[in-house]
Structures are given as structure tokens and as C-alpha cells.
mmCIF file of C-alpha atoms and ligand atoms in Angstrom:
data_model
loop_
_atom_site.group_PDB
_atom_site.id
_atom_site.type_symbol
_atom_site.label_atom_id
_atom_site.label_comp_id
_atom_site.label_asym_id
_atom_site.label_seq_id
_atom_site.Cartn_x
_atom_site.Cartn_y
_atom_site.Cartn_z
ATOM 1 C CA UNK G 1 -0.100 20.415 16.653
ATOM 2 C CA UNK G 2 -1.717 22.154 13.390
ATOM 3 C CA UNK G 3 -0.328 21.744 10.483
ATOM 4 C CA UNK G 4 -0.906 24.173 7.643
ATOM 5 C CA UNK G 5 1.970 22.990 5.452
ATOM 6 C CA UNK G 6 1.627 19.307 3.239
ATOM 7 C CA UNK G 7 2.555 16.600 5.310
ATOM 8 C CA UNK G 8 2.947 14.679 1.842
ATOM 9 C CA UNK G 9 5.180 15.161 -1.138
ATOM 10 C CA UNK G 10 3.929 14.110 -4.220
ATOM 11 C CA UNK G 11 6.066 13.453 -7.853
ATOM 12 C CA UNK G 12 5.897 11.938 -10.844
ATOM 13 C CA UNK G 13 8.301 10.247 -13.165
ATOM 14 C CA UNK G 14 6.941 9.027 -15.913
ATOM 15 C CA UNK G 15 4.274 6.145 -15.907
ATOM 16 C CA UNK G 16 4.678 6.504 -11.612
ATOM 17 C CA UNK G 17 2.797 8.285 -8.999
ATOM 18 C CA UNK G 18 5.184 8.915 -5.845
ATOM 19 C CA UNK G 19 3.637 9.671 -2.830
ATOM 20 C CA UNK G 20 6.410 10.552 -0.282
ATOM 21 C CA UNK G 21 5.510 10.413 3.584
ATOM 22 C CA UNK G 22 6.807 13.897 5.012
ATOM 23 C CA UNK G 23 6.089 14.871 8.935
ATOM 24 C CA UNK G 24 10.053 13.575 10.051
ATOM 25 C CA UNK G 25 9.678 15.539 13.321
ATOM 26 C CA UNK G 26 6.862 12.463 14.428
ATOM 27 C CA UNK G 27 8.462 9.745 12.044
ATOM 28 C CA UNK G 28 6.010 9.959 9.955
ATOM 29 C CA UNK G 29 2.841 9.486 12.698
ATOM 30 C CA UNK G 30 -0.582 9.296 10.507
ATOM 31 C CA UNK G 31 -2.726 12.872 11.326
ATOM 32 C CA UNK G 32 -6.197 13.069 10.042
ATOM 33 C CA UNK G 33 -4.489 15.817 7.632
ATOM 34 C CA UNK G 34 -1.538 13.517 6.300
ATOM 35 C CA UNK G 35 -4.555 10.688 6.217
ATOM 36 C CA UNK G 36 -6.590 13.124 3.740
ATOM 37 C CA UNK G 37 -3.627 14.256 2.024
ATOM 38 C CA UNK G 38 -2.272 10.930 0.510
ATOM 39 C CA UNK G 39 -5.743 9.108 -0.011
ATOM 40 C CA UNK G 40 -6.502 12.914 -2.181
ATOM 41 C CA UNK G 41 -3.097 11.823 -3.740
ATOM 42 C CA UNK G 42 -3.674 8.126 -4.553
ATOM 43 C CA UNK G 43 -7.065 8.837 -5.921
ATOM 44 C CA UNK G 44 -5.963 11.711 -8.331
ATOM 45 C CA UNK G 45 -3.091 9.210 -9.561
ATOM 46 C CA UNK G 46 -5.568 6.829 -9.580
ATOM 47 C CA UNK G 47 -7.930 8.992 -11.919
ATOM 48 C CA UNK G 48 -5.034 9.449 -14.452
ATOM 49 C CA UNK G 49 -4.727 6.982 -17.457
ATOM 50 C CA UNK G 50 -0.832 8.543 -17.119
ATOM 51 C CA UNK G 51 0.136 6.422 -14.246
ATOM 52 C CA UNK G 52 -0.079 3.115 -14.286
ATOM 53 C CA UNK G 53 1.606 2.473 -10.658
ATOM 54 C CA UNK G 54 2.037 4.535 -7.203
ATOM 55 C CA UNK G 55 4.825 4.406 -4.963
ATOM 56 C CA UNK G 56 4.015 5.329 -1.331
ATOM 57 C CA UNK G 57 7.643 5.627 0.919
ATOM 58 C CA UNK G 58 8.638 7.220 3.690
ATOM 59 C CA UNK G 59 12.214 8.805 5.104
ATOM 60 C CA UNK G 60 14.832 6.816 5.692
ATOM 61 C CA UNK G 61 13.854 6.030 9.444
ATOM 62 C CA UNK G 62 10.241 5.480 9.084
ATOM 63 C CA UNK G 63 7.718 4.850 6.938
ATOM 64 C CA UNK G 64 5.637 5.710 9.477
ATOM 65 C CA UNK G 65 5.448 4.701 13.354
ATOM 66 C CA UNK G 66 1.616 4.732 13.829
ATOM 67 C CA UNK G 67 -1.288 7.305 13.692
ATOM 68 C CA UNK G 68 -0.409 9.989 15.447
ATOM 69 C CA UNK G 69 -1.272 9.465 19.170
ATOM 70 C CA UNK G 70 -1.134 12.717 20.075
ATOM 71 C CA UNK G 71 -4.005 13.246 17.781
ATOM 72 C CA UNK G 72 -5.792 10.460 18.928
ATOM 73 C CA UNK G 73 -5.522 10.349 22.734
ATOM 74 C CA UNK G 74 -8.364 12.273 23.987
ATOM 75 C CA UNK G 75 -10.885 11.023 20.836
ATOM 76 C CA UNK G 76 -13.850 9.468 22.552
ATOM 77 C CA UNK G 77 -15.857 6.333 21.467
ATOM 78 C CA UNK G 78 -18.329 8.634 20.033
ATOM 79 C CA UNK G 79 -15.797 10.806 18.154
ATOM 80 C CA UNK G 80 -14.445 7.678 16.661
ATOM 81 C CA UNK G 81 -17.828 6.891 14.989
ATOM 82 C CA UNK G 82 -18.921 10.472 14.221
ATOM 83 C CA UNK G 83 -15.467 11.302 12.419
ATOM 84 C CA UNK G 84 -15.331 7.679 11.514
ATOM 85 C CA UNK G 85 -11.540 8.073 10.461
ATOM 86 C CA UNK G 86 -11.519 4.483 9.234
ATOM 87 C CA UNK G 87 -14.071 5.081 6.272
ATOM 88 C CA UNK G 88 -11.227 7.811 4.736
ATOM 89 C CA UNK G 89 -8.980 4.027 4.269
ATOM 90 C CA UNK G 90 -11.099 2.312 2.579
ATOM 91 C CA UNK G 91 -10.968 4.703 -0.253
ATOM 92 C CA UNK G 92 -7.111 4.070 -0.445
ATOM 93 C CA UNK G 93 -7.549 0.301 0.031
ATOM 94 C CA UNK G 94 -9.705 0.549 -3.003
ATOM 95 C CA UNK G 95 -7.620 2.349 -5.469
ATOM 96 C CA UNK G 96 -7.067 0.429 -8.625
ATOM 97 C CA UNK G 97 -3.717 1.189 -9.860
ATOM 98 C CA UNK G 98 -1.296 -0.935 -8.147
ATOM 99 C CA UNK G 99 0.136 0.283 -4.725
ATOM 100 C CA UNK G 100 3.938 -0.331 -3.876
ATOM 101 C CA UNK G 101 4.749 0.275 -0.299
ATOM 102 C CA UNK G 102 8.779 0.942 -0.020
ATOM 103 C CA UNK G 103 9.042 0.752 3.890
ATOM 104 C CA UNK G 104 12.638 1.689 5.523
ATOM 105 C CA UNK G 105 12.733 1.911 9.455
ATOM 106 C CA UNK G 106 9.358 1.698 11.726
ATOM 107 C CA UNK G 107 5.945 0.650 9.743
ATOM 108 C CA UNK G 108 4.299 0.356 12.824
ATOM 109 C CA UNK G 109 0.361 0.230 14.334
ATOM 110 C CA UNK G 110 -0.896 2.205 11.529
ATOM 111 C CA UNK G 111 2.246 2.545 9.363
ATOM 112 C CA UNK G 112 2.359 -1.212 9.032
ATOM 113 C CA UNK G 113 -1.709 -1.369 8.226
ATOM 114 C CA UNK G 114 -0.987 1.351 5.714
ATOM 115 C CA UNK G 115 2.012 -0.882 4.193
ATOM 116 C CA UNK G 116 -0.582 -3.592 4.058
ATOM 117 C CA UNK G 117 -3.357 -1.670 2.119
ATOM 118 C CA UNK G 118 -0.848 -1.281 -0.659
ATOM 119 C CA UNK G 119 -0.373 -4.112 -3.289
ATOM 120 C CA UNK G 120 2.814 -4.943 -2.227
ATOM 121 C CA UNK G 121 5.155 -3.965 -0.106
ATOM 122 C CA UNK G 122 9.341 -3.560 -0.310
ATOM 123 C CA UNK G 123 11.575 -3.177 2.740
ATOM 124 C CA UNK G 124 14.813 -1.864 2.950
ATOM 125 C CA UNK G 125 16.890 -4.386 5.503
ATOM 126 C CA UNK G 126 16.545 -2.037 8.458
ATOM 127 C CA UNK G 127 13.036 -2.348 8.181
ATOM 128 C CA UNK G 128 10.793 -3.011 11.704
ATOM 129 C CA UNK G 129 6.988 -4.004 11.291
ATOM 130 C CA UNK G 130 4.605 -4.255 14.019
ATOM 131 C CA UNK G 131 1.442 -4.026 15.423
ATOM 132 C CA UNK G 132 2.195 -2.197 19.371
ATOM 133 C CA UNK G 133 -1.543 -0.970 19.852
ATOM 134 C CA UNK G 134 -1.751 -3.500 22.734
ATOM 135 C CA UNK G 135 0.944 -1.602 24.505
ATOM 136 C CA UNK G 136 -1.252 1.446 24.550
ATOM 137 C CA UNK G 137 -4.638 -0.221 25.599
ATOM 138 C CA UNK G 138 -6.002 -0.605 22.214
ATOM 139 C CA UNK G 139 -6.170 -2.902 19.210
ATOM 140 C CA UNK G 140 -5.040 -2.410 15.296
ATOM 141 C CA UNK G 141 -8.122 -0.051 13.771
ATOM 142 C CA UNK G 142 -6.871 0.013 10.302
ATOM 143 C CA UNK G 143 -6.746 -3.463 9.505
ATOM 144 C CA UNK G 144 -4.030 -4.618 11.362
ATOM 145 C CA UNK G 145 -6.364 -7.939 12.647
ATOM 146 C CA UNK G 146 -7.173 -8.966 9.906
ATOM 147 C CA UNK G 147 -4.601 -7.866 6.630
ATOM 148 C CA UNK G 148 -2.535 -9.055 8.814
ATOM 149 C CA UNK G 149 -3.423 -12.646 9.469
ATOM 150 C CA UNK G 150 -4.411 -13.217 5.804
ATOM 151 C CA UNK G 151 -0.729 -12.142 4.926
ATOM 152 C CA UNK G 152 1.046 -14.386 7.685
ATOM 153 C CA UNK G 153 -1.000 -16.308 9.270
ATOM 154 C CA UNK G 154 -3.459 -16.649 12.421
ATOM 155 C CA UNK G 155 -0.410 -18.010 14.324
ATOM 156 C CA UNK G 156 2.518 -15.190 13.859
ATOM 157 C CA UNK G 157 -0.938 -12.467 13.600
ATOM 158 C CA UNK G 158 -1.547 -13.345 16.981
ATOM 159 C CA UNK G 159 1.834 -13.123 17.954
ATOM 160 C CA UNK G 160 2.106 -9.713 16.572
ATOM 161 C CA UNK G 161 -0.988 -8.375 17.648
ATOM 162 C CA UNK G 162 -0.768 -9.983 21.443
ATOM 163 C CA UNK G 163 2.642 -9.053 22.316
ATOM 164 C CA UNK G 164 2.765 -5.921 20.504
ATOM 165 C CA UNK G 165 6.505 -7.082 19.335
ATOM 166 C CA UNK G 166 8.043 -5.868 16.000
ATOM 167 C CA UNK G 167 9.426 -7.998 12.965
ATOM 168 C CA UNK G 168 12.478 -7.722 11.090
ATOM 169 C CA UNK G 169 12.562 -7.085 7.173
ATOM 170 C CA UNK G 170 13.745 -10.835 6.985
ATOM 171 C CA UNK G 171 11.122 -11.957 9.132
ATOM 172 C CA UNK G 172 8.451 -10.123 7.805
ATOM 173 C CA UNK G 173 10.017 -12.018 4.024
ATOM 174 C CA UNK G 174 9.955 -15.128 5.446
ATOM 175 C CA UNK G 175 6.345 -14.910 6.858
ATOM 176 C CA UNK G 176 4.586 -13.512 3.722
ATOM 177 C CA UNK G 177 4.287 -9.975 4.518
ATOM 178 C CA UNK G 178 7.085 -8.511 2.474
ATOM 179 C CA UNK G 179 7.700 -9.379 -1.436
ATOM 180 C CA UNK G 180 11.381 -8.094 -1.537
ATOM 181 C CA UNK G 181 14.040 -6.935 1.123
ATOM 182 C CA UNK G 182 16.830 -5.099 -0.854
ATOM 183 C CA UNK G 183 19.931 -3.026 1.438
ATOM 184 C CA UNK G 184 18.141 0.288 2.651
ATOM 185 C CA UNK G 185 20.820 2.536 -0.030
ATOM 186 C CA UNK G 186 19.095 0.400 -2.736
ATOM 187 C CA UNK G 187 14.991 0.765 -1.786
ATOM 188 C CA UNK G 188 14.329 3.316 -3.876
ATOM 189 C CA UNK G 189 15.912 2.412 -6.582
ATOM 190 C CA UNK G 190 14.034 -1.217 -6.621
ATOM 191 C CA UNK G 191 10.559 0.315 -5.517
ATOM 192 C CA UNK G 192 11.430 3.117 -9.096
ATOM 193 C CA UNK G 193 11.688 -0.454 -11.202
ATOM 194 C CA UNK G 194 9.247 -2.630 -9.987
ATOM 195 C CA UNK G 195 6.740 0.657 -10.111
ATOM 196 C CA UNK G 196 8.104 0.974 -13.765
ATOM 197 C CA UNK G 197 7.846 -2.587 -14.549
ATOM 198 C CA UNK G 198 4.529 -2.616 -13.390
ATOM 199 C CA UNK G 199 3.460 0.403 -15.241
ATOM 200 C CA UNK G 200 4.355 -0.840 -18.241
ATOM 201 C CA UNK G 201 1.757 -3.161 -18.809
ATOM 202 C CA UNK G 202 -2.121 -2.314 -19.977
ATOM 203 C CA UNK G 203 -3.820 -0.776 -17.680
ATOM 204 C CA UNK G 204 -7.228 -2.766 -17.728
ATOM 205 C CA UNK G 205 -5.180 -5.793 -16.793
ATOM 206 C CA UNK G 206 -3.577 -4.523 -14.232
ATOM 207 C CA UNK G 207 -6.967 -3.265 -12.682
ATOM 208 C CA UNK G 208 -8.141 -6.548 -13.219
ATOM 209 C CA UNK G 209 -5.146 -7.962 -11.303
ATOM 210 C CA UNK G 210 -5.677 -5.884 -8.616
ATOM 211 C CA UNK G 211 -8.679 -6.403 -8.121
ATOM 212 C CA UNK G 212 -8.911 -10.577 -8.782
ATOM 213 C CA UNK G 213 -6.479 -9.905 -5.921
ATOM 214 C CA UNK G 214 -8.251 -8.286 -3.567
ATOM 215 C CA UNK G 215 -11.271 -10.743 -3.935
ATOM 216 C CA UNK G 216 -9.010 -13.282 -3.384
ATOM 217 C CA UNK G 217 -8.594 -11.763 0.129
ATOM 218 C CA UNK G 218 -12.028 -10.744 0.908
ATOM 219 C CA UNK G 219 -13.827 -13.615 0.066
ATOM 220 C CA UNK G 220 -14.282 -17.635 -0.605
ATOM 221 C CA UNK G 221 -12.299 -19.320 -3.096
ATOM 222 C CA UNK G 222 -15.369 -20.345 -5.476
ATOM 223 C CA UNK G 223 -16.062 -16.412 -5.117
ATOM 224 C CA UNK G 224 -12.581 -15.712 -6.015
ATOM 225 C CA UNK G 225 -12.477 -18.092 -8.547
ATOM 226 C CA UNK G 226 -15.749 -16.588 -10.396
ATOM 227 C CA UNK G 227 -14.472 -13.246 -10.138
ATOM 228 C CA UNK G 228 -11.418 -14.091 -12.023
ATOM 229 C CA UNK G 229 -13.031 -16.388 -14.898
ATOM 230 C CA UNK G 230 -15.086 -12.753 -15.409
ATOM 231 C CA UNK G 231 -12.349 -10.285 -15.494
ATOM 232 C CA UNK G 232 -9.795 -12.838 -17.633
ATOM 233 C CA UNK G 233 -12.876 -13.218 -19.927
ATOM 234 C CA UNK G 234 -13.088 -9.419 -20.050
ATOM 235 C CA UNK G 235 -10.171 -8.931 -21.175
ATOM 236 C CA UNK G 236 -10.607 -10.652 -24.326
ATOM 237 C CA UNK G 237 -12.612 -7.583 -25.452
ATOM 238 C CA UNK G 238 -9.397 -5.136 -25.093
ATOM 239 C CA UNK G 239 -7.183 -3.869 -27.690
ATOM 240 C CA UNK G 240 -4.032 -4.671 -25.569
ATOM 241 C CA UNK G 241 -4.908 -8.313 -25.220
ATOM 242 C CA UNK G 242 -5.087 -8.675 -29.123
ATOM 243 C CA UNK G 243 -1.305 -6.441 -28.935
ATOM 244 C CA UNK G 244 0.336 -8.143 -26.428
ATOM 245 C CA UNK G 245 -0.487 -11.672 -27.796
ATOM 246 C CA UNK G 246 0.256 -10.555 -31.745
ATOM 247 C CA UNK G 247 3.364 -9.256 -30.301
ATOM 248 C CA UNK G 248 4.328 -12.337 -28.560
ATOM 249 C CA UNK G 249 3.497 -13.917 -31.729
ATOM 250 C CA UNK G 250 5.892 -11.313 -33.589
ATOM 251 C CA UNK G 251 8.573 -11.369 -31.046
ATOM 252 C CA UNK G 252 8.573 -7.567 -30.314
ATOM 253 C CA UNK G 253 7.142 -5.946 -27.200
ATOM 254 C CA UNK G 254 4.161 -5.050 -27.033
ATOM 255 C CA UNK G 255 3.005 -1.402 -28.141
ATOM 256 C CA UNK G 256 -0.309 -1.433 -25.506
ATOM 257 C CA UNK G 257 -2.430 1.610 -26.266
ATOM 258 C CA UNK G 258 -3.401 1.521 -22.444
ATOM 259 C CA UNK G 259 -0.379 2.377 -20.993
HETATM 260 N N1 CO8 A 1 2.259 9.328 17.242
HETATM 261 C C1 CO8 A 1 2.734 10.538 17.570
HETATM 262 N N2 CO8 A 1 4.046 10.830 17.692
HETATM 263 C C2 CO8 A 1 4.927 9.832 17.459
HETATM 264 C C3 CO8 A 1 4.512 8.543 17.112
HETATM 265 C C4 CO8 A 1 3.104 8.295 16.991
HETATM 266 N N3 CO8 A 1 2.594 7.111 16.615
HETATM 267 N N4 CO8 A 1 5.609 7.774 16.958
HETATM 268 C C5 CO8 A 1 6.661 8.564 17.189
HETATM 269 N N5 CO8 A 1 6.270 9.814 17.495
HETATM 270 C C6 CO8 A 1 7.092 10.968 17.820
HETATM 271 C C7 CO8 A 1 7.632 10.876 19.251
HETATM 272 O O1 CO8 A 1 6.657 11.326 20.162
HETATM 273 C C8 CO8 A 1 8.838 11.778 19.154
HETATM 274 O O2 CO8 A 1 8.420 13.120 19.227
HETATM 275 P P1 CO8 A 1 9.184 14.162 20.232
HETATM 276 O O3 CO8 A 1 10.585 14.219 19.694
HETATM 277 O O4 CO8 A 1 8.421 15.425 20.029
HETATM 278 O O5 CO8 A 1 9.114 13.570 21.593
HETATM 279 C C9 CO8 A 1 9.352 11.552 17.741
HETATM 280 O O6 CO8 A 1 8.268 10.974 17.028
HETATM 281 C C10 CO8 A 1 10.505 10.569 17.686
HETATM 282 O O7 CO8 A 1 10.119 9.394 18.370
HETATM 283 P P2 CO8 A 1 10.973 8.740 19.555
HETATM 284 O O8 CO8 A 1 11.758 9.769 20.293
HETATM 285 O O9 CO8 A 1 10.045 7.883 20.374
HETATM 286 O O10 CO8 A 1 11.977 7.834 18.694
HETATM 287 P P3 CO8 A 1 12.655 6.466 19.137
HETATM 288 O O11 CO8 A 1 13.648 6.170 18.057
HETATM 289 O O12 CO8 A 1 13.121 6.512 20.542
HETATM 290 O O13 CO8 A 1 11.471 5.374 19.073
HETATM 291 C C11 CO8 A 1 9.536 4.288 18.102
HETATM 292 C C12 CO8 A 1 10.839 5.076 17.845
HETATM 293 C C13 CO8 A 1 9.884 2.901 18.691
HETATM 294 C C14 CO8 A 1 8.854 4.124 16.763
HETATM 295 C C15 CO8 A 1 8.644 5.059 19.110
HETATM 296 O O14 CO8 A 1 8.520 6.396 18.673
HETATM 297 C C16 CO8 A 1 7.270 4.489 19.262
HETATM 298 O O15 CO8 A 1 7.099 3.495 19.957
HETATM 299 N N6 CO8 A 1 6.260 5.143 18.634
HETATM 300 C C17 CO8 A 1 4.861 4.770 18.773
HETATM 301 C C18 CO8 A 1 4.576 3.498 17.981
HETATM 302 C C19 CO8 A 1 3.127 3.118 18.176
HETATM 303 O O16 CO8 A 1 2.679 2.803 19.265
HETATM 304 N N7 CO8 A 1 2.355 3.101 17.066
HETATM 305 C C20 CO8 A 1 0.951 2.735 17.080
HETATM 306 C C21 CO8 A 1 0.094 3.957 17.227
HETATM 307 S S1 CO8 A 1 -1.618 3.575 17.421
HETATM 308 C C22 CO8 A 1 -2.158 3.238 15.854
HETATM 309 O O17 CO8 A 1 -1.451 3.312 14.890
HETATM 310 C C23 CO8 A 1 -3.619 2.850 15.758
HETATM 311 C C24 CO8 A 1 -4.058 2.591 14.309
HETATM 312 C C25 CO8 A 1 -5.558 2.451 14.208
HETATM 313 C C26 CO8 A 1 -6.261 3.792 14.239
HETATM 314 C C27 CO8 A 1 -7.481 3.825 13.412
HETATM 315 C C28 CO8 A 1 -8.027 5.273 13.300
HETATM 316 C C29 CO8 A 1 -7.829 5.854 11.946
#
């Protein structure tokens, strides 16, 4: 199917970037367009000292069930490398301003590797996560090995990833995956005020959080540990470090001129 017409919708309101999921007809199935379309999105909030969170949702029935296997199903090995869709990811994995995933219905295959490149992800109740590539003669190619276990572990990964089954929104709380599960009339409404909570704060911190973060995923824990002496050491040289501590001092929020 081509597709002239955004497969994204994008808002803002106020200190958040919303990036809205918007091909309903194939709940939500991940195109190479749709692909380009929201890491374009994330990296032009992500360029803008205005936002200081992004919200990336769905519809109400998906987030989104996959990348679009229609797309996919006659790509060769070859094509695979020479379009190397993967590479397009990494840029969104690597956007600094912090990523809230607010998943109602199927985050599936690549939906739920999507979900997992964000900084944290909120379900609605009717949430369903899984990893089904194994039903179609493939493996997760977005992550899904490996985001996966570090979120829940080698031994519910495996199941996941070997049976192909999908989790519930409680499940997925209870293993790790999921930082909130709020009744599906209420996600957007929680994803808006975590988004704004987080956006709040001074932007160079919040970089550094998300990045101390990530190397907390991606590498050892004297690594990690180094990386985050550095960036807390950093921040020392910022003007909203000296705010938000005077303030605390003065008992009045903080006024942080990176925000
Ligand atoms: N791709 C394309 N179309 C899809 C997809 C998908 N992943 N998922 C759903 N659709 C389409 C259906 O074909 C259907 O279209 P139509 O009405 O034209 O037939 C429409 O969406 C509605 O779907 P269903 O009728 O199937 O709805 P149900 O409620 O019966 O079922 C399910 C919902 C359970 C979500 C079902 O649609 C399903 O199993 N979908 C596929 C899930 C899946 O296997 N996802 C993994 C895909 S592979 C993947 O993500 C690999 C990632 C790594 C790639 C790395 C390269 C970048």
C-alpha cells in the first residue's frame, strides 16, 4: 500500500512533544514511511530547547501491532542490509529528551520494541505486549532480544520471545516492563502529567538522566558508575543546579532557566 498522507500526528502543548501513531486501518503496523516519520518527529522535538519531554501513543486499540508485514514479506536478506531499516532506530533510541510510551491495546513485535526504546512506558489496563516474530519464522529485529531481557529478565525474555505469547498490562507491571498501568479512559491524561512533570525540570539534567540511564543498560556497572560520577559532576557547572538548590534553600520552586 502507498501512503502519501502522514501516518503520524504530531502536537504540542506546552513544554510536550506528542507524537500520535495514526495508520488505524493496520493498527498501527510500523511502514518504512511511519518509521521515518516519527524518528523526523522525535528528533525535531528533540532539537527544541521548548520541549523538555515527548509523548509517543497510539489509538485506543493499538499502539502498534508490529512492522508492517505486508511491507516486509518479500524483503530479502540482502534488502535487509542494503536498506538497513534498523539503523533509522537507533536515531530514536538515542534521542535525549525523555521518551514516554502511553501504550493502549497491542504493542506487539515491533510496537512493543518501539515501547521499549522510549524512557518509559505507561499502559492503559487493556494493554497486550509481546514479542510473536517466532510465529512468523523470524526473531525480534528491533531490539526485542535484548531491551527486552534487560527490562524483565532472561527467564520471562525467553518466554516471550520462544512462545511468541503476549503479556497483560499487569504482567508486563509486575515484570519490570511497564512503570504505571492506569484504566485505559485515564492514559492520556497520566502520560499529559508525567510528560509535564518531567518537563518541568532543567533540561541538562534530564539529558544527563537519560543518558546515565541508557549506559546503565548498555554497559558494565563500573562503566555505568563512571559515566554518572561525570555527568553529576557536570552539572555543578549549570545555572539550574545553583537555582534549584538556592530554591530548596528558599523554599520556593525553582525558576530553572533551562526549561
Ligand atoms: N502488519 C501489517 N498489517 C497488520 C499488522 C502487521 N504487523 N497487524 C495487524 N495488521 C492489519 C491486519 O492485516 C488487518 O488488516 P485487514 O483488515 O486489511 O485484513 C488489520 O490490521 C486488523 O488486524 P486483525 O484483523 O488481524 O485484528 P485482530 O483484532 O483480529 O487481531 C492482532 C489483532 C492479534 C494484533 C493481529 O492483527 C496480529 O497478530 N497482528 C500481527 C502481529 C505481529 O505478528 N507482529 C509482529 C510483526 S513482525 C515485527 O514486528 C518485526 C520487527 C523487527 C523488524 C526490524 C526491521 C525494521
Amino acid at each position: 500500500m502507498s501512503e502519501t498522507e502522514s501516518t503520524i500526528r504530531t502536537h504540542t502543548d506546552g513544554r510536550v512533544g506528542w507524537i500520535t501513531l495514526d495508520r488505524p486501518r493496520a493498527l498501527n503496523a510500523l511502514t518504512a514511511q511511519l518509521m521515518r516519520e516519527v524518528v523526523e518527529a522525535a528528533a525535531a522535538f528533540d532539537r527544541s530547547h521548548n520541549i523538555g519531554a515527548i509523548v509517543v501513543t497510539g489509538s485506543t486499540r493499538a499502539f502498534a501491532a508490529g512492522v508492517d508485514i505486508a511491507e516486509m514479506e518479500g524483503m530479502s536478506s540482502s534488502d535487509m542490509l542494503l536498506d538497513d531499516p534498523f539503523a533509522l532506530w537507533e536515531r530514536f533510541a538515542e534521542v535525549r529528551t525523555p521518551v514516554v510510551a502511553a501504550v493502549a491495546g497491542y504493542a506487539l513485535g515491533g510496537g512493543c520494541e518501539l515501547a521499549m526504546m522510549c524512557d518509559l512506558i505507561i499502559a492503559a489496563d487493556d494493554a497486550r505486549f509481546g514479542q510473536p516474530e517466532i510465529r512468523l519464522g523470524i526473531i525480534p529485529g528491533m531490539g526485542g532480544t535484548q531491551r527486552l531481557l534487560r527490562a524483565v529478565g532472561p527467564a520471562k525474555a525467553a518466554d516471550l520471545v520462544l512462545t511468541g505469547r503476549q503479556l497483560s498490562a499487569e504482567e508486563a507491571e509486575r515484570a519490570g516492563l511497564v512503570a504505571r498501568v492506569v484504566p485505559a479512559e485515564h492514559l492520556l491524561e497520566e502520560a499529559a502529567d508525567v510528560a509535564a512533570a518531567i518537563a518541568s525540570h532543567s533540561l541538562p539534567a534530564l539529558y544527563a538522566a537519560t543518558a546515565a540511564l541508557d549506559a546503565a543498560q548498555e554497559g558494565s556497572l563500573s562503566e555505568g558508575l563512571r559515566f554518572e560520577r561525570r555527568a553529576f559532576a557536570q552539572l555543578f557547572d549549570t545555572v539550574d543546579q545553583s537555582e534549584g538548590m538556592a530554591a530548596f534553600r528558599e523554599k520556593r520552586t525553582p525558576e530553572f532557566r533551562h526549561r
